[in-house]
Short mmCIF file of C-alpha atoms in Angstrom, two decimals:
data_model
loop_
_atom_site.label_atom_id
_atom_site.label_comp_id
_atom_site.label_asym_id
_atom_site.label_seq_id
_atom_site.Cartn_x
_atom_site.Cartn_y
_atom_site.Cartn_z
CA MET A 1 0.00 0.00 0.00
CA SER A 2 1.45 3.34 -1.02
CA GLN A 3 1.67 6.19 1.47
CA PRO A 4 -1.17 8.22 -0.17
CA ILE A 5 -3.44 5.18 -0.18
CA ALA A 6 -2.53 4.39 3.44
CA ARG A 7 -3.31 7.98 4.47
CA ALA A 8 -6.66 7.81 2.68
CA HIS A 9 -7.41 4.55 4.51
CA LEU A 10 -6.52 6.15 7.85
CA ASP A 11 -8.82 9.07 7.06
CA ARG A 12 -11.66 6.63 6.42
CA LEU A 13 -10.97 4.83 9.70
CA TRP A 14 -11.28 7.96 11.79
CA GLY A 15 -13.69 9.74 9.47
CA ARG A 16 -16.52 9.65 12.01
CA GLY A 17 -14.30 11.18 14.66
CA ARG A 18 -12.96 13.88 12.32
CA GLU A 19 -16.51 14.85 11.34
CA PHE A 20 -17.68 14.89 14.96
CA LEU A 21 -14.78 17.05 16.17
CA GLY A 22 -14.50 19.15 13.01
CA CYS A 23 -10.75 18.60 12.66
CA ASP A 24 -8.32 16.91 10.26
CA ARG A 25 -6.99 14.32 12.70
CA ALA A 26 -9.24 12.69 15.29
CA ILE A 27 -6.65 13.11 18.04
CA MET A 28 -7.88 14.96 21.10
CA GLY A 29 -5.53 16.59 23.55
CA GLY A 30 -6.14 15.23 27.04
CA ALA A 31 -7.21 17.95 29.47
CA MET A 32 -4.30 18.39 31.90
CA THR A 33 -4.72 21.05 34.58
CA TRP A 34 -2.16 23.89 34.26
CA VAL A 35 -0.83 22.33 31.02
CA SER A 36 -3.85 22.32 28.71
CA GLU A 37 -4.27 26.08 28.49
CA ARG A 38 -4.51 28.52 25.58
CA ASN A 39 -1.02 27.93 24.14
CA LEU A 40 -1.04 24.13 23.94
CA VAL A 41 -4.75 23.89 23.15
CA SER A 42 -4.50 26.28 20.20
CA ALA A 43 -1.30 24.58 18.99
CA ILE A 44 -3.02 21.18 18.90
CA SER A 45 -6.01 22.57 17.01
CA ASN A 46 -3.85 24.58 14.59
CA ALA A 47 -1.89 21.40 13.79
CA GLY A 48 -5.05 19.53 12.80
CA GLY A 49 -5.88 17.86 16.11
CA PHE A 50 -8.50 18.85 18.68
CA GLY A 51 -7.29 20.85 21.67
CA VAL A 52 -9.22 20.77 24.95
CA ILE A 53 -8.97 23.38 27.72
CA ALA A 54 -8.64 21.90 31.21
CA THR A 55 -10.96 23.88 33.47
CA GLY A 56 -9.69 22.28 36.68
CA SER A 57 -10.76 24.56 39.54
CA MET A 58 -11.15 27.70 37.38
CA SER A 59 -13.88 30.16 38.24
CA PRO A 60 -16.39 31.05 35.50
CA ALA A 61 -14.61 34.38 34.98
CA LEU A 62 -11.21 32.73 34.55
CA LEU A 63 -12.66 30.17 32.14
CA SER A 64 -14.29 32.92 30.09
CA ALA A 65 -10.95 34.70 29.77
CA GLU A 66 -9.17 31.45 28.84
CA ILE A 67 -11.67 30.57 26.12
CA ALA A 68 -11.45 34.07 24.66
CA ALA A 69 -7.64 33.97 24.71
CA THR A 70 -7.61 30.55 23.02
CA ALA A 71 -10.01 31.72 20.33
CA LYS A 72 -7.58 34.54 19.49
CA LEU A 73 -4.84 31.98 18.84
CA THR A 74 -6.81 29.60 16.64
CA ASP A 75 -9.76 29.65 14.28
CA ARG A 76 -10.03 25.85 14.48
CA PRO A 77 -12.45 23.96 16.75
CA PHE A 78 -11.46 23.23 20.36
CA GLY A 79 -13.30 21.96 23.41
CA VAL A 80 -13.52 22.56 27.15
CA ASN A 81 -13.20 19.90 29.84
CA VAL A 82 -15.35 20.63 32.91
CA ILE A 83 -15.13 18.65 36.14
CA THR A 84 -18.60 17.49 37.20
CA MET A 85 -17.75 17.91 40.90
CA HIS A 86 -16.97 21.61 40.41
CA PRO A 87 -19.27 23.64 42.68
CA GLU A 88 -20.08 25.99 39.80
CA LEU A 89 -20.59 23.30 37.15
CA MET A 90 -23.70 24.84 35.58
CA ALA A 91 -22.15 28.33 35.54
CA LEU A 92 -19.08 26.95 33.74
CA ILE A 93 -21.34 25.30 31.18
CA GLU A 94 -23.08 28.64 30.60
CA VAL A 95 -19.68 30.26 29.97
CA CYS A 96 -18.91 27.61 27.34
CA LEU A 97 -22.26 28.18 25.66
CA ASP A 98 -21.87 31.96 25.76
CA HIS A 99 -18.57 31.59 23.89
CA LYS A 100 -20.12 29.18 21.37
CA VAL A 101 -17.74 26.36 22.34
CA GLY A 102 -18.71 23.44 20.13
CA HIS A 103 -17.76 20.57 22.45
CA VAL A 104 -17.98 20.28 26.24
CA VAL A 105 -16.30 17.32 27.95
CA LEU A 106 -17.87 16.39 31.29
CA ALA A 107 -15.26 14.57 33.39
CA GLY A 108 -14.48 13.44 36.92
CA GLY A 109 -17.63 11.47 37.68
CA LEU A 110 -21.09 10.63 36.38
CA PRO A 111 -22.49 13.93 35.07
CA PRO A 112 -25.92 15.13 36.19
CA GLY A 113 -28.61 14.69 33.56
CA ALA A 114 -29.35 18.42 33.78
CA ALA A 115 -25.76 19.23 32.77
CA ILE A 116 -25.91 16.98 29.72
CA GLN A 117 -29.22 18.43 28.63
CA ARG A 118 -28.12 22.04 29.15
CA VAL A 119 -25.04 21.55 26.96
CA ARG A 120 -27.18 20.07 24.19
CA GLN A 121 -29.90 22.71 24.52
CA GLY A 122 -27.20 25.35 24.19
CA GLY A 123 -26.14 23.95 20.83
CA ALA A 124 -22.90 22.23 21.87
CA LYS A 125 -21.97 18.56 21.75
CA VAL A 126 -21.40 16.80 25.05
CA MET A 127 -18.70 14.16 25.58
CA CYS A 128 -18.62 11.97 28.70
CA PHE A 129 -16.16 9.51 30.22
CA ALA A 130 -17.34 5.92 30.73
CA PRO A 131 -15.29 3.54 32.93
CA ALA A 132 -17.55 0.55 32.14
CA LEU A 133 -20.00 -0.62 29.48
CA VAL A 134 -23.06 -0.26 31.72
CA ILE A 135 -22.15 3.39 32.36
CA ALA A 136 -21.47 4.02 28.68
CA ARG A 137 -24.95 2.76 27.83
CA LYS A 138 -26.50 4.89 30.57
CA LEU A 139 -24.69 8.01 29.30
CA VAL A 140 -25.81 7.41 25.73
CA LYS A 141 -29.42 7.08 26.93
CA SER A 142 -28.97 10.30 28.94
CA GLY A 143 -28.00 12.17 25.78
CA ALA A 144 -24.20 12.03 25.54
CA ASP A 145 -23.13 12.78 21.96
CA ALA A 146 -19.86 10.87 22.32
CA ILE A 147 -18.10 8.64 24.84
CA ILE A 148 -14.47 8.66 25.97
CA ILE A 149 -13.07 5.50 27.51
CA GLU A 150 -9.89 6.00 29.52
CA GLY A 151 -7.86 3.15 30.97
CA MET A 152 -5.78 2.96 34.12
CA GLU A 153 -2.58 3.67 32.15
CA ALA A 154 -3.62 7.33 31.94
CA GLY A 155 -2.03 10.05 34.05
CA GLY A 156 -3.82 11.89 36.83
CA HIS A 157 -7.10 10.55 38.24
CA THR A 158 -7.76 7.17 36.73
CA GLY A 159 -9.84 4.02 37.07
CA PRO A 160 -9.00 0.37 37.78
CA VAL A 161 -9.33 -1.16 34.28
CA SER A 162 -6.77 -1.09 31.47
CA THR A 163 -7.40 0.67 28.17
CA SER A 164 -7.18 -2.53 26.13
CA VAL A 165 -9.82 -4.28 28.26
CA LEU A 166 -12.18 -1.29 28.20
CA ALA A 167 -11.79 -1.09 24.43
CA GLN A 168 -12.68 -4.75 24.02
CA GLU A 169 -15.68 -4.36 26.30
CA ILE A 170 -17.11 -1.11 25.00
CA LEU A 171 -16.14 -0.60 21.34
CA PRO A 172 -18.11 -3.55 19.91
CA ALA A 173 -21.17 -2.65 21.98
CA ILE A 174 -21.49 1.13 21.55
CA ARG A 175 -22.19 2.10 17.96
CA GLU A 176 -24.83 4.80 18.38
CA VAL A 177 -22.30 7.53 19.12
CA PRO A 178 -18.57 8.04 18.44
CA VAL A 179 -16.23 6.49 21.01
CA PHE A 180 -12.74 7.89 21.69
CA VAL A 181 -10.05 5.82 23.41
CA ALA A 182 -7.55 7.22 25.92
CA GLY A 183 -4.93 6.00 28.37
CA GLY A 184 -1.39 4.87 27.62
CA ILE A 185 -1.42 5.79 23.92
CA GLY A 186 1.92 7.11 22.72
CA ARG A 187 2.42 5.85 19.15
CA GLY A 188 0.53 5.79 15.88
CA GLU A 189 0.42 2.00 15.71
CA ALA A 190 -1.70 1.96 18.89
CA ILE A 191 -3.98 4.63 17.45
CA LEU A 192 -4.44 2.50 14.33
CA GLY A 193 -5.22 -0.57 16.40
CA TYR A 194 -8.02 1.13 18.33
CA LEU A 195 -9.47 2.66 15.16
CA GLU A 196 -9.61 -0.76 13.58
CA MET A 197 -11.39 -2.05 16.69
CA GLY A 198 -14.11 0.54 16.11
CA ALA A 199 -12.93 3.71 17.84
CA SER A 200 -13.73 7.00 16.13
CA GLY A 201 -10.59 8.64 17.48
CA VAL A 202 -8.23 8.85 20.44
CA GLN A 203 -7.20 11.16 23.25
CA LEU A 204 -3.56 11.70 24.28
CA GLY A 205 -2.29 13.71 27.22
CA SER A 206 1.25 12.81 28.31
CA ARG A 207 2.54 12.86 24.74
CA PHE A 208 1.85 16.62 24.53
CA VAL A 209 3.39 17.70 27.87
CA CYS A 210 6.79 18.25 26.25
CA ALA A 211 5.44 20.10 23.24
CA THR A 212 7.36 23.29 22.52
CA GLU A 213 4.13 25.23 23.02
CA SER A 214 3.44 23.67 26.42
CA ILE A 215 4.00 26.15 29.28
CA ALA A 216 5.05 23.35 31.66
CA HIS A 217 8.27 24.22 33.49
CA ALA A 218 11.53 22.99 31.92
CA LYS A 219 12.14 20.77 34.98
CA PHE A 220 8.69 19.24 34.59
CA LYS A 221 9.43 18.45 30.96
CA GLN A 222 12.83 16.99 31.84
CA ALA A 223 11.16 14.71 34.38
CA PHE A 224 8.95 13.37 31.57
CA ILE A 225 11.86 12.94 29.15
CA ARG A 226 13.91 11.01 31.74
CA ALA A 227 11.04 8.80 32.95
CA ALA A 228 10.24 5.24 31.96
CA ALA A 229 6.74 3.76 31.87
CA ARG A 230 7.26 2.01 35.21
CA ASP A 231 8.03 5.35 36.90
CA ALA A 232 4.40 6.50 36.50
CA VAL A 233 2.76 4.86 39.50
CA LEU A 234 -0.62 5.01 41.22
CA SER A 235 -0.96 6.65 44.61
CA ILE A 236 -1.04 4.06 47.40
CA GLN A 237 -3.79 3.72 49.98
CA LEU A 238 -2.60 2.37 53.34
CA ASP A 239 -5.92 1.90 55.12
CA PRO A 240 -9.37 1.19 53.56
CA ARG A 241 -10.92 3.37 56.28
CA PHE A 242 -9.29 6.35 54.57
CA PRO A 243 -9.84 6.08 50.80
CA VAL A 244 -7.25 7.61 48.49
CA ILE A 245 -8.42 8.63 45.03
CA PRO A 246 -6.09 6.81 42.60
CA VAL A 247 -3.76 9.26 40.83
CA ARG A 248 -1.00 8.21 38.45
CA ALA A 249 2.15 10.32 38.71
CA LEU A 250 5.92 9.99 38.63
CA ALA A 251 7.30 8.69 41.92
CA ASN A 252 9.27 11.36 43.81
CA ALA A 253 10.05 12.60 47.33
CA ALA A 254 6.46 13.79 47.79
CA THR A 255 5.15 10.31 46.97
CA LYS A 256 7.18 8.89 49.86
CA ARG A 257 6.07 11.67 52.20
CA PHE A 258 2.44 10.97 51.31
CA LEU A 259 2.82 7.43 52.63
CA GLU A 260 4.43 8.78 55.80
CA ALA A 261 1.65 11.35 56.20
CA GLN A 262 -1.04 8.67 55.85
CA ARG A 263 0.72 6.48 58.39
CA ALA A 264 1.00 9.37 60.89
CA VAL A 265 -2.67 10.31 60.50
CA ILE A 266 -3.82 6.71 60.93
CA GLU A 267 -1.77 6.37 64.12
CA ARG A 268 -3.35 9.57 65.51
CA VAL A 269 -6.83 8.18 64.79
CA ASP A 270 -5.99 4.89 66.45
CA ARG A 271 -4.79 6.81 69.54
CA GLY A 272 -8.03 8.79 69.62
CA GLU A 273 -6.34 12.12 68.85
CA LEU A 274 -8.22 12.68 65.58
CA ASP A 275 -11.70 11.73 64.34
CA GLN A 276 -12.18 9.97 61.01
CA LYS A 277 -13.59 12.96 59.13
CA ALA A 278 -10.73 15.25 60.14
CA ALA A 279 -8.24 12.53 59.28
CA GLN A 280 -9.71 12.05 55.80
CA LEU A 281 -9.53 15.80 55.14
CA GLU A 282 -5.90 15.90 56.28
CA ILE A 283 -5.00 13.10 53.87
CA GLU A 284 -6.87 14.71 50.97
CA HIS A 285 -5.27 18.11 51.61
CA PHE A 286 -1.76 16.69 51.39
CA TRP A 287 -1.65 17.29 47.63
CA ALA A 288 -3.32 20.73 47.67
CA GLY A 289 -1.44 22.93 45.21
CA ALA A 290 1.02 20.11 44.45
CA LEU A 291 0.28 19.97 40.72
CA ARG A 292 0.87 23.69 40.25
CA ARG A 293 4.12 23.44 42.21
CA ALA A 294 5.38 20.86 39.74
CA VAL A 295 3.97 22.15 36.43
CA ILE A 296 4.41 25.88 36.90
CA ASP A 297 7.09 26.26 39.59
CA GLY A 298 9.18 23.29 38.49
CA ASP A 299 9.36 21.67 41.93
CA VAL A 300 9.29 18.11 40.64
CA GLU A 301 10.38 16.59 43.96
CA ASN A 302 7.75 18.16 46.22
CA GLY A 303 4.99 18.63 43.65
CA SER A 304 2.75 16.15 41.85
CA VAL A 305 4.18 15.12 38.47
CA MET A 306 1.04 13.57 37.01
CA ALA A 307 1.94 11.36 34.04
CA GLY A 308 0.52 8.42 32.14
CA GLN A 309 2.48 5.26 31.44
CA SER A 310 3.07 6.45 27.88
CA VAL A 311 5.58 8.88 29.44
CA GLY A 312 8.29 6.41 28.46
CA MET A 313 7.62 7.32 24.82
CA VAL A 314 8.27 11.01 25.46
CA THR A 315 11.95 11.41 24.62
CA GLU A 316 12.39 15.04 23.59
CA GLU A 317 10.74 18.44 23.38
CA GLN A 318 9.07 18.89 19.98
CA PRO A 319 6.64 21.28 18.31
CA THR A 320 3.03 20.11 18.61
CA ARG A 321 2.74 19.79 14.84
CA ALA A 322 5.76 17.48 14.75
CA ILE A 323 4.23 15.27 17.46
CA LEU A 324 0.97 14.92 15.53
CA GLU A 325 2.75 14.31 12.25
CA ALA A 326 4.90 11.63 13.87
CA LEU A 327 1.82 9.85 15.25
CA VAL A 328 0.07 9.94 11.89
CA GLY A 329 3.26 8.87 10.12
CA GLN A 330 3.60 5.83 12.41
CA ALA A 331 0.00 4.77 11.70
CA VAL A 332 0.47 5.22 7.95
CA ALA A 333 3.78 3.32 7.99
CA ALA A 334 2.11 0.44 9.84
CA LEU A 335 -0.62 0.25 7.21
CA SER A 336 1.90 0.37 4.38
CA ALA A 337 4.14 -2.28 5.95
CA ARG A 338 1.20 -4.59 6.55
CA GLU A 339 0.17 -4.44 2.90
CA ALA A 340 3.75 -5.06 1.78
CA SER A 341 3.98 -8.05 4.13
CA PHE A 342 0.75 -9.52 2.78
CA GLY A 343 2.07 -9.07 -0.75
CA GLU A 344 5.29 -10.94 0.02
CA ALA A 345 3.37 -13.71 1.73
CA GLY A 346 1.15 -14.07 -1.34
CA LYS A 347 4.15 -14.56 -3.59
CA GLY A 348 5.22 -17.55 -1.57
CA VAL A 349 1.90 -19.34 -1.91
#
């Protein structure tokens, strides 16, 4: 298969995703707090992908300013990721609708039906995360226009099931709406594999952290470039009485101190010095501001260096366009090589 034919085949494979997102390449940028802001988001969209602003804990006013600033940097479509647990969820949705954002991603938990309906009533498409087939079906019935499935290999807050298992469970069963696959994807061959399984597109986060346009601190980027897949580990919970939300990040000094902090809090509870509610809050507050310390301030030892297991495939700082072109090139090369291999096998028959 020649390169032009392979590219045309790839375009057919992710045609549904391209049409849904309104971009040339159905590759979404994962929403990473402090990283997925105007510069990286616009760079991804300008390069033919689909950038997504990470709202994180932004206020409606801050989000409004960020959307406006992004729109000045690109005339291509981009989306906004809103955390469903945000206390001003509906106000953030109104900001997105006021700015005519075409796609709103509801993340961080099962979204309220009212949020899904408001996004749709406002003329935008709503995308939701589904950690299991039963939830994917429920979201589609509730009005989700697209589903994102994200495996445990992903960075940041993640679930307990791997991307490959979720893909096998959900892709054959959900056909009514486009499904995008995320978690641990770092090369074009993997993208091709999921497209051939029925995905409409993919979402990548860690791969874009070291983009030239990313505002992440140089030390944060160097931590990614030096890291191997096994360095991106899940946060450890010491006692089931005190749940720890699983977060995948690079192991560092803060990771060790978190274990020590949990142990100290548990001992204080056991001695009767602290009640369970206060103890849980103390554990949860350990990481307050830790992501900003790492991403913006460059304190990669005391901050939280959230990273997916695909971090091992991040080996240098590159322009966003070069990253996207490399991913597409790998998928096209895989298609071409496969056809050539089949041809050689046929000659031997």
